[in-house]
PDB file of C-alpha atoms in Angstrom:
ATOM      1  CA  UNK K1144      -8.556 -19.485 -31.656  1.00 80.00           C
ATOM      2  CA  UNK K1145      -4.978 -20.667 -32.297  1.00 87.00           C
ATOM      3  CA  UNK K1146      -3.106 -22.206 -29.645  1.00 91.00           C
ATOM      4  CA  UNK K1147      -1.912 -19.642 -26.942  1.00 94.00           C
ATOM      5  CA  UNK K1148       1.553 -18.308 -27.513  1.00 95.00           C
ATOM      6  CA  UNK K1149       4.072 -17.390 -24.728  1.00 96.00           C
ATOM      7  CA  UNK K1150       3.623 -13.869 -25.526  1.00 96.00           C
ATOM      8  CA  UNK K1151       0.023 -13.625 -25.276  1.00 97.00           C
ATOM      9  CA  UNK K1152      -1.266 -11.413 -22.739  1.00 98.00           C
ATOM     10  CA  UNK K1153      -4.001 -13.218 -19.658  1.00 98.00           C
ATOM     11  CA  UNK K1154      -6.269 -11.605 -17.388  1.00 98.00           C
ATOM     12  CA  UNK K1155      -7.475 -13.306 -14.336  1.00 98.00           C
ATOM     13  CA  UNK K1156     -10.522 -11.103 -13.202  1.00 98.00           C
ATOM     14  CA  UNK K1157     -10.656 -10.345  -9.423  1.00 97.00           C
ATOM     15  CA  UNK K1158     -14.109 -10.603  -7.796  1.00 96.00           C
ATOM     16  CA  UNK K1159     -13.290 -10.152  -4.070  1.00 94.00           C
ATOM     17  CA  UNK K1160     -11.770  -6.728  -2.774  1.00 93.00           C
ATOM     18  CA  UNK K1161      -9.734  -8.839  -0.156  1.00 92.00           C
ATOM     19  CA  UNK K1162      -7.781 -10.171  -2.827  1.00 95.00           C
ATOM     20  CA  UNK K1163      -5.908  -6.754  -3.352  1.00 95.00           C
ATOM     21  CA  UNK K1164      -3.439  -5.323  -0.675  1.00 96.00           C
ATOM     22  CA  UNK K1165      -4.608  -1.740   0.279  1.00 90.00           C
ATOM     23  CA  UNK K1166      -0.819  -1.301   1.366  1.00 90.00           C
ATOM     24  CA  UNK K1167       0.487  -1.009  -2.270  1.00 93.00           C
ATOM     25  CA  UNK K1168      -2.570  -2.034  -4.506  1.00 93.00           C
ATOM     26  CA  UNK K1169      -0.857  -5.109  -5.441  1.00 96.00           C
ATOM     27  CA  UNK K1170      -2.640  -8.637  -6.235  1.00 97.00           C
ATOM     28  CA  UNK K1171      -2.746 -11.386  -3.571  1.00 97.00           C
ATOM     29  CA  UNK K1172      -1.169 -14.488  -4.606  1.00 98.00           C
ATOM     30  CA  UNK K1173      -4.374 -16.558  -3.536  1.00 97.00           C
ATOM     31  CA  UNK K1174      -6.008 -14.842  -6.456  1.00 97.00           C
ATOM     32  CA  UNK K1175      -3.964 -16.900  -8.697  1.00 98.00           C
ATOM     33  CA  UNK K1176      -4.770 -20.297  -7.007  1.00 97.00           C
ATOM     34  CA  UNK K1177      -6.837 -22.634  -8.782  1.00 96.00           C
ATOM     35  CA  UNK K1178      -9.868 -24.415  -7.356  1.00 95.00           C
ATOM     36  CA  UNK K1179      -9.154 -27.295  -5.549  1.00 93.00           C
ATOM     37  CA  UNK K1180     -12.004 -29.409  -7.447  1.00 91.00           C
ATOM     38  CA  UNK K1181     -10.373 -29.565 -10.522  1.00 94.00           C
ATOM     39  CA  UNK K1182      -7.023 -27.167 -10.506  1.00 97.00           C
ATOM     40  CA  UNK K1183      -7.666 -25.427 -13.339  1.00 97.00           C
ATOM     41  CA  UNK K1184      -7.279 -21.338 -13.032  1.00 98.00           C
ATOM     42  CA  UNK K1185      -9.691 -19.583 -15.292  1.00 97.00           C
ATOM     43  CA  UNK K1186      -7.935 -16.546 -17.271  1.00 98.00           C
ATOM     44  CA  UNK K1187      -9.114 -14.868 -20.452  1.00 98.00           C
ATOM     45  CA  UNK K1188      -6.647 -14.139 -23.547  1.00 98.00           C
ATOM     46  CA  UNK K1189      -7.011 -10.455 -23.754  1.00 98.00           C
ATOM     47  CA  UNK K1190      -3.878  -9.911 -26.283  1.00 97.00           C
ATOM     48  CA  UNK K1191      -4.990  -6.987 -28.600  1.00 93.00           C
ATOM     49  CA  UNK K1192      -8.556  -6.492 -27.091  1.00 96.00           C
ATOM     50  CA  UNK K1193      -9.607  -2.815 -26.220  1.00 96.00           C
ATOM     51  CA  UNK K1194      -9.611  -1.992 -23.033  1.00 96.00           C
ATOM     52  CA  UNK K1195     -13.427  -1.727 -22.855  1.00 96.00           C
ATOM     53  CA  UNK K1196     -13.993  -5.012 -24.258  1.00 96.00           C
ATOM     54  CA  UNK K1197     -11.553  -6.307 -21.730  1.00 97.00           C
ATOM     55  CA  UNK K1198     -13.712  -4.685 -18.773  1.00 97.00           C
ATOM     56  CA  UNK K1199     -16.942  -5.942 -20.701  1.00 97.00           C
ATOM     57  CA  UNK K1200     -15.684  -9.765 -20.487  1.00 97.00           C
ATOM     58  CA  UNK K1201     -15.030  -9.415 -16.709  1.00 97.00           C
ATOM     59  CA  UNK K1202     -17.855  -7.621 -15.781  1.00 96.00           C
ATOM     60  CA  UNK K1203     -20.600  -9.563 -18.198  1.00 95.00           C
ATOM     61  CA  UNK K1204     -19.093 -12.986 -18.253  1.00 95.00           C
ATOM     62  CA  UNK K1205     -17.391 -13.677 -14.977  1.00 96.00           C
ATOM     63  CA  UNK K1206     -18.419 -11.208 -12.124  1.00 96.00           C
ATOM     64  CA  UNK K1207     -22.291 -10.977 -13.563  1.00 93.00           C
ATOM     65  CA  UNK K1208     -23.353 -14.558 -13.488  1.00 93.00           C
ATOM     66  CA  UNK K1209     -21.784 -14.985  -9.975  1.00 89.00           C
ATOM     67  CA  UNK K1210     -23.797 -11.815  -8.629  1.00 90.00           C
ATOM     68  CA  UNK K1211     -20.188 -10.379  -8.015  1.00 93.00           C
ATOM     69  CA  UNK K1212     -18.906  -6.924  -8.390  1.00 94.00           C
ATOM     70  CA  UNK K1213     -15.548  -6.810 -10.755  1.00 97.00           C
ATOM     71  CA  UNK K1214     -12.859  -5.529  -8.616  1.00 97.00           C
ATOM     72  CA  UNK K1215     -10.381  -5.501 -11.341  1.00 97.00           C
ATOM     73  CA  UNK K1216      -7.996  -7.731 -13.213  1.00 98.00           C
ATOM     74  CA  UNK K1217      -4.312  -8.846 -12.742  1.00 98.00           C
ATOM     75  CA  UNK K1218      -2.745  -9.444 -16.197  1.00 98.00           C
ATOM     76  CA  UNK K1219       0.464 -11.309 -16.693  1.00 97.00           C
ATOM     77  CA  UNK K1220       2.275 -13.035 -19.677  1.00 98.00           C
ATOM     78  CA  UNK K1221       1.926 -16.701 -20.730  1.00 98.00           C
ATOM     79  CA  UNK K1222       5.728 -17.342 -20.906  1.00 98.00           C
ATOM     80  CA  UNK K1223       5.497 -16.608 -16.964  1.00 98.00           C
ATOM     81  CA  UNK K1224       2.852 -19.187 -16.312  1.00 98.00           C
ATOM     82  CA  UNK K1225       5.140 -21.929 -18.803  1.00 98.00           C
ATOM     83  CA  UNK K1226       8.269 -20.819 -16.865  1.00 97.00           C
ATOM     84  CA  UNK K1227       6.803 -22.093 -13.630  1.00 97.00           C
ATOM     85  CA  UNK K1228       6.027 -25.717 -14.786  1.00 97.00           C
ATOM     86  CA  UNK K1229       2.414 -24.795 -15.532  1.00 98.00           C
ATOM     87  CA  UNK K1230       0.741 -24.825 -19.004  1.00 98.00           C
ATOM     88  CA  UNK K1231      -2.174 -22.373 -20.587  1.00 98.00           C
ATOM     89  CA  UNK K1232      -4.762 -23.962 -22.830  1.00 97.00           C
ATOM     90  CA  UNK K1233      -7.735 -22.608 -24.639  1.00 96.00           C
ATOM     91  CA  UNK K1234     -10.846 -23.630 -23.222  1.00 96.00           C
ATOM     92  CA  UNK K1235     -14.084 -22.263 -24.916  1.00 95.00           C
ATOM     93  CA  UNK K1236     -16.823 -21.350 -24.515  1.00 95.00           C
ATOM     94  CA  UNK K1237     -16.855 -18.390 -23.485  1.00 96.00           C
ATOM     95  CA  UNK K1238     -14.760 -16.959 -26.403  1.00 95.00           C
ATOM     96  CA  UNK K1239     -11.294 -16.254 -25.382  1.00 96.00           C
ATOM     97  CA  UNK K1240     -11.486 -18.434 -22.127  1.00 97.00           C
ATOM     98  CA  UNK K1241      -8.374 -20.209 -20.913  1.00 98.00           C
ATOM     99  CA  UNK K1242      -7.446 -22.271 -18.082  1.00 98.00           C
ATOM    100  CA  UNK K1243      -3.892 -22.577 -16.535  1.00 98.00           C
ATOM    101  CA  UNK K1244      -3.267 -26.174 -15.864  1.00 98.00           C
ATOM    102  CA  UNK K1245      -0.766 -28.798 -14.644  1.00 98.00           C
ATOM    103  CA  UNK K1246      -0.886 -27.835 -11.037  1.00 98.00           C
ATOM    104  CA  UNK K1247       1.034 -29.727  -8.887  1.00 98.00           C
ATOM    105  CA  UNK K1248      -0.756 -32.012  -6.238  1.00 96.00           C
ATOM    106  CA  UNK K1249       1.053 -30.668  -3.283  1.00 96.00           C
ATOM    107  CA  UNK K1250      -0.805 -27.699  -1.889  1.00 96.00           C
ATOM    108  CA  UNK K1251       2.388 -25.695  -0.529  1.00 97.00           C
ATOM    109  CA  UNK K1252       3.914 -26.136  -3.986  1.00 98.00           C
ATOM    110  CA  UNK K1253       0.959 -24.664  -5.360  1.00 98.00           C
ATOM    111  CA  UNK K1254       1.106 -21.586  -3.263  1.00 98.00           C
ATOM    112  CA  UNK K1255       4.946 -21.125  -3.873  1.00 98.00           C
ATOM    113  CA  UNK K1256       3.898 -20.999  -7.726  1.00 98.00           C
ATOM    114  CA  UNK K1257       0.950 -18.699  -7.217  1.00 98.00           C
ATOM    115  CA  UNK K1258       3.215 -16.059  -5.327  1.00 98.00           C
ATOM    116  CA  UNK K1259       5.241 -16.426  -8.399  1.00 98.00           C
ATOM    117  CA  UNK K1260       2.883 -15.631 -10.692  1.00 98.00           C
ATOM    118  CA  UNK K1261       1.227 -12.693  -8.606  1.00 98.00           C
ATOM    119  CA  UNK K1262       4.883 -11.093  -8.370  1.00 97.00           C
ATOM    120  CA  UNK K1263       4.665 -11.179 -12.116  1.00 97.00           C
ATOM    121  CA  UNK K1264       1.057  -9.799 -12.623  1.00 97.00           C
ATOM    122  CA  UNK K1265       0.095  -6.495 -12.952  1.00 96.00           C
ATOM    123  CA  UNK K1266      -3.011  -5.251 -11.288  1.00 97.00           C
ATOM    124  CA  UNK K1267      -5.577  -2.626 -12.919  1.00 97.00           C
ATOM    125  CA  UNK K1268      -8.641  -1.365 -10.844  1.00 96.00           C
ATOM    126  CA  UNK K1269     -12.114  -1.605 -12.421  1.00 95.00           C
ATOM    127  CA  UNK K1270     -12.781   2.264 -12.127  1.00 85.00           C
TER     128      UNK K1270
ATOM    129  CA  UNK I 735      23.830   4.814  50.974  1.00 41.00           C
ATOM    130  CA  UNK I 736      26.530   4.153  48.832  1.00 41.00           C
ATOM    131  CA  UNK I 737      24.871   1.901  46.613  1.00 42.00           C
ATOM    132  CA  UNK I 738      21.741   3.672  46.719  1.00 42.00           C
ATOM    133  CA  UNK I 739      20.263   5.968  44.206  1.00 41.00           C
ATOM    134  CA  UNK I 740      17.407   7.796  44.024  1.00 42.00           C
ATOM    135  CA  UNK I 741      14.851   7.040  41.172  1.00 42.00           C
ATOM    136  CA  UNK I 742      12.097   9.352  40.614  1.00 45.00           C
ATOM    137  CA  UNK I 743      10.420  10.011  37.098  1.00 46.00           C
ATOM    138  CA  UNK I 744       7.314   9.779  35.161  1.00 42.00           C
ATOM    139  CA  UNK I 745       6.516   6.889  33.236  1.00 40.00           C
ATOM    140  CA  UNK I 746       5.448   7.898  29.710  1.00 37.00           C
ATOM    141  CA  UNK I 747       2.776   5.826  29.081  1.00 38.00           C
ATOM    142  CA  UNK I 748       0.948   5.671  32.321  1.00 38.00           C
ATOM    143  CA  UNK I 749       1.732   8.895  33.801  1.00 38.00           C
ATOM    144  CA  UNK I 750       2.413   7.567  36.673  1.00 43.00           C
ATOM    145  CA  UNK I 751       5.634   8.807  39.066  1.00 46.00           C
ATOM    146  CA  UNK I 752       7.634   6.164  40.151  1.00 49.00           C
ATOM    147  CA  UNK I 753       9.852   6.885  43.357  1.00 54.00           C
ATOM    148  CA  UNK I 754      12.357   4.586  44.856  1.00 56.00           C
ATOM    149  CA  UNK I 755      15.712   3.968  46.046  1.00 57.00           C
ATOM    150  CA  UNK I 756      18.482   1.245  45.209  1.00 62.00           C
ATOM    151  CA  UNK I 757      18.777  -1.816  42.873  1.00 60.00           C
ATOM    152  CA  UNK I 758      15.011  -3.031  44.157  1.00 65.00           C
ATOM    153  CA  UNK I 759      13.913   0.005  42.636  1.00 57.00           C
ATOM    154  CA  UNK I 760      15.816  -0.499  39.508  1.00 57.00           C
ATOM    155  CA  UNK I 761      14.570  -3.978  39.366  1.00 58.00           C
ATOM    156  CA  UNK I 762      11.064  -2.917  39.868  1.00 55.00           C
ATOM    157  CA  UNK I 763      11.064  -0.339  37.295  1.00 55.00           C
ATOM    158  CA  UNK I 764      12.402  -2.722  34.735  1.00 54.00           C
ATOM    159  CA  UNK I 765       9.799  -5.424  35.690  1.00 53.00           C
ATOM    160  CA  UNK I 766       7.083  -2.239  35.455  1.00 48.00           C
ATOM    161  CA  UNK I 767       8.310  -1.228  31.999  1.00 48.00           C
ATOM    162  CA  UNK I 768       8.239  -4.854  30.517  1.00 49.00           C
ATOM    163  CA  UNK I 769       4.726  -5.230  31.768  1.00 49.00           C
ATOM    164  CA  UNK I 770       3.786  -1.809  30.398  1.00 44.00           C
ATOM    165  CA  UNK I 771       5.504  -2.848  26.857  1.00 46.00           C
ATOM    166  CA  UNK I 772       3.473  -6.298  27.074  1.00 46.00           C
ATOM    167  CA  UNK I 773       0.401  -4.168  27.286  1.00 44.00           C
ATOM    168  CA  UNK I 774       1.575  -2.040  24.048  1.00 43.00           C
ATOM    169  CA  UNK I 775       2.360  -5.108  22.099  1.00 45.00           C
ATOM    170  CA  UNK I 776      -0.821  -6.603  22.864  1.00 46.00           C
ATOM    171  CA  UNK I 777      -2.784  -3.709  21.619  1.00 52.00           C
ATOM    172  CA  UNK I 778      -2.283  -4.633  17.965  1.00 75.00           C
ATOM    173  CA  UNK I 779      -3.041  -8.216  18.435  1.00 84.00           C
ATOM    174  CA  UNK I 780      -6.619  -7.745  19.614  1.00 87.00           C
ATOM    175  CA  UNK I 781      -6.709  -6.000  16.100  1.00 89.00           C
ATOM    176  CA  UNK I 782      -5.145  -9.259  14.487  1.00 92.00           C
ATOM    177  CA  UNK I 783      -8.095 -11.172  16.061  1.00 94.00           C
ATOM    178  CA  UNK I 784     -10.585  -8.748  14.954  1.00 94.00           C
ATOM    179  CA  UNK I 785      -9.327  -9.206  11.338  1.00 94.00           C
ATOM    180  CA  UNK I 786      -9.247 -12.788  11.858  1.00 96.00           C
ATOM    181  CA  UNK I 787     -13.245 -12.694  12.871  1.00 96.00           C
ATOM    182  CA  UNK I 788     -13.893 -10.380  10.049  1.00 96.00           C
ATOM    183  CA  UNK I 789     -12.244 -12.955   7.600  1.00 96.00           C
ATOM    184  CA  UNK I 790     -13.880 -15.824   8.893  1.00 96.00           C
ATOM    185  CA  UNK I 791     -17.174 -14.549   9.056  1.00 95.00           C
ATOM    186  CA  UNK I 792     -16.852 -13.281   5.393  1.00 95.00           C
ATOM    187  CA  UNK I 793     -15.119 -16.434   4.037  1.00 96.00           C
ATOM    188  CA  UNK I 794     -17.007 -19.182   5.594  1.00 94.00           C
ATOM    189  CA  UNK I 795     -19.555 -19.727   2.879  1.00 93.00           C
ATOM    190  CA  UNK I 796     -19.135 -21.297  -0.272  1.00 92.00           C
ATOM    191  CA  UNK I 797     -17.786 -19.655  -3.420  1.00 92.00           C
ATOM    192  CA  UNK I 798     -16.770 -16.443  -1.438  1.00 93.00           C
ATOM    193  CA  UNK I 799     -14.291 -15.219  -4.143  1.00 92.00           C
ATOM    194  CA  UNK I 800     -16.526 -15.989  -7.283  1.00 92.00           C
ATOM    195  CA  UNK I 801     -14.318 -18.900  -8.153  1.00 93.00           C
ATOM    196  CA  UNK I 802     -15.772 -22.009  -6.210  1.00 91.00           C
ATOM    197  CA  UNK I 803     -13.537 -21.393  -3.176  1.00 94.00           C
ATOM    198  CA  UNK I 804     -14.503 -23.540  -0.122  1.00 95.00           C
ATOM    199  CA  UNK I 805     -15.826 -22.272   2.946  1.00 97.00           C
ATOM    200  CA  UNK I 806     -13.415 -21.586   5.898  1.00 96.00           C
ATOM    201  CA  UNK I 807     -14.145 -24.029   8.638  1.00 95.00           C
ATOM    202  CA  UNK I 808     -14.471 -23.622  12.363  1.00 96.00           C
ATOM    203  CA  UNK I 809     -11.560 -25.855  12.888  1.00 96.00           C
ATOM    204  CA  UNK I 810      -9.485 -23.463  10.753  1.00 97.00           C
ATOM    205  CA  UNK I 811     -10.324 -20.302  12.752  1.00 97.00           C
ATOM    206  CA  UNK I 812      -9.650 -21.692  16.153  1.00 96.00           C
ATOM    207  CA  UNK I 813      -6.370 -23.389  14.888  1.00 96.00           C
ATOM    208  CA  UNK I 814      -5.472 -19.771  13.378  1.00 97.00           C
ATOM    209  CA  UNK I 815      -6.401 -18.305  16.737  1.00 96.00           C
ATOM    210  CA  UNK I 816      -3.984 -20.607  18.733  1.00 95.00           C
ATOM    211  CA  UNK I 817      -1.474 -19.605  16.461  1.00 96.00           C
ATOM    212  CA  UNK I 818      -1.576 -16.121  16.829  1.00 95.00           C
ATOM    213  CA  UNK I 819      -1.895 -16.318  20.492  1.00 93.00           C
ATOM    214  CA  UNK I 820       1.539 -18.262  20.248  1.00 93.00           C
ATOM    215  CA  UNK I 821       3.533 -16.026  18.339  1.00 93.00           C
ATOM    216  CA  UNK I 822       6.186 -14.251  20.166  1.00 92.00           C
ATOM    217  CA  UNK I 823       5.335 -10.749  21.127  1.00 90.00           C
ATOM    218  CA  UNK I 824       8.298  -9.417  19.294  1.00 91.00           C
ATOM    219  CA  UNK I 825       7.261 -10.621  15.740  1.00 93.00           C
ATOM    220  CA  UNK I 826       5.360  -8.477  13.594  1.00 93.00           C
ATOM    221  CA  UNK I 827       1.909  -9.153  13.500  1.00 93.00           C
ATOM    222  CA  UNK I 828       0.288 -11.215  10.170  1.00 95.00           C
ATOM    223  CA  UNK I 829      -1.859  -9.839   7.631  1.00 95.00           C
ATOM    224  CA  UNK I 830      -4.978 -12.175   7.438  1.00 96.00           C
ATOM    225  CA  UNK I 831      -6.913 -13.118   4.534  1.00 96.00           C
ATOM    226  CA  UNK I 832      -8.961 -16.037   3.001  1.00 96.00           C
ATOM    227  CA  UNK I 833      -7.826 -18.848   0.702  1.00 96.00           C
ATOM    228  CA  UNK I 834      -9.430 -20.897  -1.772  1.00 95.00           C
ATOM    229  CA  UNK I 835      -8.836 -24.104  -0.512  1.00 94.00           C
ATOM    230  CA  UNK I 836     -10.869 -23.207   2.702  1.00 95.00           C
ATOM    231  CA  UNK I 837      -7.918 -21.775   4.497  1.00 96.00           C
ATOM    232  CA  UNK I 838      -6.984 -19.122   6.715  1.00 97.00           C
ATOM    233  CA  UNK I 839      -4.015 -17.265   5.343  1.00 98.00           C
ATOM    234  CA  UNK I 840      -1.369 -15.348   7.761  1.00 97.00           C
ATOM    235  CA  UNK I 841       0.810 -13.403   5.746  1.00 97.00           C
ATOM    236  CA  UNK I 842       4.271 -11.261   6.521  1.00 97.00           C
ATOM    237  CA  UNK I 843       4.888  -9.165   3.375  1.00 97.00           C
ATOM    238  CA  UNK I 844       7.199  -6.464   2.705  1.00 95.00           C
ATOM    239  CA  UNK I 845       6.650  -6.324  -1.156  1.00 95.00           C
ATOM    240  CA  UNK I 846       5.763  -8.911  -3.839  1.00 94.00           C
ATOM    241  CA  UNK I 847       9.361 -10.609  -3.946  1.00 95.00           C
ATOM    242  CA  UNK I 848       9.833 -10.645  -0.186  1.00 97.00           C
ATOM    243  CA  UNK I 849       6.769 -12.476   1.843  1.00 97.00           C
ATOM    244  CA  UNK I 850       5.842 -15.354   3.837  1.00 98.00           C
ATOM    245  CA  UNK I 851       2.801 -17.037   4.130  1.00 98.00           C
ATOM    246  CA  UNK I 852       0.836 -19.743   6.261  1.00 98.00           C
ATOM    247  CA  UNK I 853      -2.123 -21.586   5.280  1.00 98.00           C
ATOM    248  CA  UNK I 854      -4.091 -22.945   8.157  1.00 97.00           C
ATOM    249  CA  UNK I 855      -6.911 -25.277   7.418  1.00 95.00           C
ATOM    250  CA  UNK I 856      -7.342 -27.039  10.906  1.00 95.00           C
ATOM    251  CA  UNK I 857      -5.914 -30.248  10.284  1.00 95.00           C
ATOM    252  CA  UNK I 858      -2.910 -29.513  12.739  1.00 95.00           C
ATOM    253  CA  UNK I 859      -0.571 -28.643  10.063  1.00 96.00           C
ATOM    254  CA  UNK I 860       1.226 -25.244   8.914  1.00 97.00           C
ATOM    255  CA  UNK I 861       1.380 -25.179   4.805  1.00 98.00           C
ATOM    256  CA  UNK I 862       3.789 -22.823   4.624  1.00 98.00           C
ATOM    257  CA  UNK I 863       5.446 -20.569   1.278  1.00 98.00           C
ATOM    258  CA  UNK I 864       7.379 -17.815   0.606  1.00 98.00           C
ATOM    259  CA  UNK I 865       9.393 -15.461  -1.804  1.00 98.00           C
ATOM    260  CA  UNK I 866      12.796 -13.976  -0.366  1.00 97.00           C
ATOM    261  CA  UNK I 867      14.221 -12.478  -3.593  1.00 95.00           C
ATOM    262  CA  UNK I 868      15.476 -14.819  -5.898  1.00 95.00           C
ATOM    263  CA  UNK I 869      14.658 -17.772  -3.687  1.00 96.00           C
ATOM    264  CA  UNK I 870      11.603 -19.209  -2.736  1.00 97.00           C
ATOM    265  CA  UNK I 871      10.702 -21.930  -0.290  1.00 97.00           C
ATOM    266  CA  UNK I 872       7.352 -24.184   0.435  1.00 97.00           C
ATOM    267  CA  UNK I 873       6.758 -27.009   2.976  1.00 98.00           C
ATOM    268  CA  UNK I 874       4.373 -28.567   5.408  1.00 97.00           C
ATOM    269  CA  UNK I 875       5.036 -28.855   9.088  1.00 96.00           C
ATOM    270  CA  UNK I 876       3.095 -30.274  12.113  1.00 96.00           C
ATOM    271  CA  UNK I 877       1.526 -27.443  14.541  1.00 95.00           C
ATOM    272  CA  UNK I 878       0.542 -28.797  17.995  1.00 91.00           C
ATOM    273  CA  UNK I 879       1.170 -26.461  21.204  1.00 84.00           C
ATOM    274  CA  UNK I 880       3.922 -24.333  19.907  1.00 92.00           C
ATOM    275  CA  UNK I 881       5.166 -22.618  16.828  1.00 94.00           C
ATOM    276  CA  UNK I 882       7.995 -24.413  15.225  1.00 96.00           C
ATOM    277  CA  UNK I 883      11.394 -22.720  14.732  1.00 95.00           C
ATOM    278  CA  UNK I 884      11.409 -22.963  11.371  1.00 96.00           C
ATOM    279  CA  UNK I 885       8.291 -20.751  10.678  1.00 97.00           C
ATOM    280  CA  UNK I 886       9.732 -17.871  13.385  1.00 96.00           C
ATOM    281  CA  UNK I 887      12.982 -17.954  11.016  1.00 96.00           C
ATOM    282  CA  UNK I 888      11.151 -17.485   8.209  1.00 97.00           C
ATOM    283  CA  UNK I 889       8.931 -14.606   9.508  1.00 96.00           C
ATOM    284  CA  UNK I 890      12.088 -12.738  10.622  1.00 95.00           C
ATOM    285  CA  UNK I 891      13.447 -13.205   7.205  1.00 94.00           C
ATOM    286  CA  UNK I 892      10.983 -11.021   5.447  1.00 95.00           C
ATOM    287  CA  UNK I 893      12.481  -8.316   7.621  1.00 83.00           C
TER     288      UNK I 893
END
């Protein structure tokens, strides 16, 4: 896969129902916090991928192996990531997988950035 | 009897009839209303604690989010309970959820552009962040016996 352009669509698959606010069906910012062990946020590159294939990736590659149910996905554009001081790089396999990197050390700043990513994300429920 | 005034009315919440004369009666009536008000406000507080218990139970195992989240610790639970107990009754109650660092998240949310959240890890500190329209803030502050003023100010800003 070529390097990730800033116009690419990135999908963060949601595996926990509590990551969605019931009030307005928006995604919580915690869904965009990287695990503390490596500070890499796992996403998939989904530009020009048909809907059925996107959901297949989420179900069979992300949720299935964890024994989880796919709740939905939150999409955002790569430029949002880069405008917040982060970067997104290809991390295959699996195919189309990428990591959002360059997270700051300070936890409170990571929370603030995660809020900004969530604000610009669009949530789609897995029907 | 020039200062006395008859006070007889039925309380809207308890249904009790309150009859009395004079300024003492007014004072008692005021105290009674405040007490009832406290009970009314504390009702949602029990819901907040139920929510806290539910989140703790669900998120106290490793990988609860499917992305290697750390489990919420008992220390985080008790510290969050202490924080909620210390919240002034006139402030809105937070929405409670888990965070991947093993923290309990208390959130005040109007919309995705206006929110304030505190992460509690059980280490006597409040890790906070918020969006207020075009502005954003974040920081960490010591949490001991009382809730710092700066936290109360930010909660109020969510509106």
